[in-house]
Coordinates of N, CA and C in Angstrom, one line a residue:
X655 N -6.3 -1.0 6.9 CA -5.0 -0.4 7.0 C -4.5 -0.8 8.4
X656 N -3.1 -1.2 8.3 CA -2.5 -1.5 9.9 C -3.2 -0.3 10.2
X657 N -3.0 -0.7 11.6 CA -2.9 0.8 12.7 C -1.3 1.2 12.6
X658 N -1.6 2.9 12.7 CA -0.3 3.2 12.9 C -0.2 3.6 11.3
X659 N -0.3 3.2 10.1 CA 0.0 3.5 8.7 C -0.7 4.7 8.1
X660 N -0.5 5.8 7.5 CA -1.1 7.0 7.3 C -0.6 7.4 6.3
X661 N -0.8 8.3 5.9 CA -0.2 9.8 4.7 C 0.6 10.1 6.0
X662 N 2.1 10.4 5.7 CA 3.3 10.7 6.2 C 4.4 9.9 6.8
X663 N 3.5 8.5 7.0 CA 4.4 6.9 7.8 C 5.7 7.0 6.6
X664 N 6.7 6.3 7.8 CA 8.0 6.4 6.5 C 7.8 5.0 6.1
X665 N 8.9 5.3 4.9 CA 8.3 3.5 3.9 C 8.9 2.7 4.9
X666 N 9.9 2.4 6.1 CA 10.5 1.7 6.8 C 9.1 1.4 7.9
X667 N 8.6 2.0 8.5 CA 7.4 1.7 9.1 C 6.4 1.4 8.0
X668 N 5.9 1.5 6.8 CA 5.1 0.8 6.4 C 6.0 -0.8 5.7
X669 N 7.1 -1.0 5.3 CA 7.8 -2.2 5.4 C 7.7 -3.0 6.8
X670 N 7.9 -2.5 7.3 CA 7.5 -3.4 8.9 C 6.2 -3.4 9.0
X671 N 5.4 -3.4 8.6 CA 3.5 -3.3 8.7 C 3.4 -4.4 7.8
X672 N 3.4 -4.3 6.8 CA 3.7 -5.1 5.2 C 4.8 -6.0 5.0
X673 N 5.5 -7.1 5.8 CA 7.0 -7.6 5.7 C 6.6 -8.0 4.0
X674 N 5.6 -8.2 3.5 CA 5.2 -8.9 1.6 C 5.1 -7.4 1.1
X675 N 5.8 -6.2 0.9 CA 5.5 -5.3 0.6 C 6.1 -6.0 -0.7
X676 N 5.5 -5.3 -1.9 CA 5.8 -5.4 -3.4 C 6.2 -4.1 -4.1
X677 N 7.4 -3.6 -3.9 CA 7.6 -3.1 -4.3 C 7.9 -2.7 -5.8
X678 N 7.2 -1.2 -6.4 CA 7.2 -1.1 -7.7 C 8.0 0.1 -8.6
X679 N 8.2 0.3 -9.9 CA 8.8 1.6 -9.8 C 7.8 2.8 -9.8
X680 N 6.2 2.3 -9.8 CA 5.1 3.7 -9.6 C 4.7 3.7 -8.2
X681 N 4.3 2.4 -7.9 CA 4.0 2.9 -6.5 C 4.1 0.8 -5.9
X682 N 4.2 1.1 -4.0 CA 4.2 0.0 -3.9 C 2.8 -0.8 -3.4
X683 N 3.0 -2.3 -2.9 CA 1.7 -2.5 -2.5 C 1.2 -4.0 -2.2
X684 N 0.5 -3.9 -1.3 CA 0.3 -5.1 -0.3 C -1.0 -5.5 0.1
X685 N -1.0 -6.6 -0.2 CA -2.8 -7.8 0.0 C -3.3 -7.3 1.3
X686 N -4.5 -6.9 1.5 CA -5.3 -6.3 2.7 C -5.2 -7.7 3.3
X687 N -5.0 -7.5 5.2 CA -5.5 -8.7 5.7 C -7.0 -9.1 5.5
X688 N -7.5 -10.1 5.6 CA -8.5 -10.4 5.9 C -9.0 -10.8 4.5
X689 N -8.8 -9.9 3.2 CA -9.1 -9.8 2.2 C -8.5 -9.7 1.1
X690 N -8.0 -11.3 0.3 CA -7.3 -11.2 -0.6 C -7.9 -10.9 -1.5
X691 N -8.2 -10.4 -2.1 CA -8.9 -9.5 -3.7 C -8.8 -8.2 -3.4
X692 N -8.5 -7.8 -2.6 CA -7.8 -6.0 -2.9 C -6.4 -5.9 -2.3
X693 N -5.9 -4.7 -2.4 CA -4.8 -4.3 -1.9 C -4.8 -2.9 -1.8
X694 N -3.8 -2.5 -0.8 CA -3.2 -1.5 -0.6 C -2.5 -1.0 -1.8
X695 N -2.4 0.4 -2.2 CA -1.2 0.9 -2.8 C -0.6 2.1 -2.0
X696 N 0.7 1.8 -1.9 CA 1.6 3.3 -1.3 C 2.3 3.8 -2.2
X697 N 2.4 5.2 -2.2 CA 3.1 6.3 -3.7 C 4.2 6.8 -2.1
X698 N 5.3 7.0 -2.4 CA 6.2 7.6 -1.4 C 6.8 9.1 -2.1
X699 N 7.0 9.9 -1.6 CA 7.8 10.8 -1.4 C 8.8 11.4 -0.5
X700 N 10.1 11.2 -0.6 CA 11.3 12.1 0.7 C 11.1 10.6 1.6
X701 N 10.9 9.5 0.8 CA 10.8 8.2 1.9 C 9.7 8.0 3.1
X702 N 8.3 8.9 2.6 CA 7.7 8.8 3.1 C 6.2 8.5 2.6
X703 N 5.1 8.0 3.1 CA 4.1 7.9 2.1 C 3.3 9.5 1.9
X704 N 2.9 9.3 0.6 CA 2.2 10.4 -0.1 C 0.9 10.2 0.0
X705 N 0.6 9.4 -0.9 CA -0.6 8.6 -0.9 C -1.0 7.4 -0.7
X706 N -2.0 7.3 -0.2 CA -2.7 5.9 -0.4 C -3.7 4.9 -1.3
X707 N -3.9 4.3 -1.4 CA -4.9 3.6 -2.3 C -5.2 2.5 -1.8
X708 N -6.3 1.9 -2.2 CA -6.9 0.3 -2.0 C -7.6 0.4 -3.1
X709 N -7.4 -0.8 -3.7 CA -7.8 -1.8 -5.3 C -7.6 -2.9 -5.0
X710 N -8.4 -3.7 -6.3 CA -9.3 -5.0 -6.8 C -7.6 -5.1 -8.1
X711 N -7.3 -6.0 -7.8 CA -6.4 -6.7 -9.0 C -6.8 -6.0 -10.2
X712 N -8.2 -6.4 -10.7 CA -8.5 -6.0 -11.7 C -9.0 -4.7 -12.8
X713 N -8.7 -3.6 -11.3 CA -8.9 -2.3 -11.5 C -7.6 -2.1 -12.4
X714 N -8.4 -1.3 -13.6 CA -7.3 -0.7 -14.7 C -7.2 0.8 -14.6
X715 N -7.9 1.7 -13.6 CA -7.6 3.2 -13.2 C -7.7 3.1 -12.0
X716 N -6.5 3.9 -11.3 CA -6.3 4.9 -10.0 C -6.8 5.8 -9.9
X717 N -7.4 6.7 -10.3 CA -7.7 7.8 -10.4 C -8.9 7.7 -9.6

């Protein structure tokens, strides 16, 4: 995770963290440096992040 990116970062600071953000209509989400086979996911709320996640492409549950 950049530094600086948390549970509460607004999605404008995590878009400036992530300029490749991919934005989705459930949640958004961006290729970890260093390590392309997973990713970040951000869920937002009030334009801010809610939650977080990191997954493998091929993961078919969040949970």
């Amino acid at each position: 995770m950049r530094e600086g990116i948390a549970v509460g970062s607004s999605s404008t600071d995590v878009k400036a963290a992530y300029p490749k953000l991919k934005e989705g209509p459930n949640y958004s989400s961006a290729e970890v440096p260093q390590n392309s086979s997973a990713e970040y996911g951000f869920l937002f709320a009030g334009g801010k992040v809610k939650t977080l996640l990191l997954s493998t492409p091929d993961q078919t549950c969040h949970n």
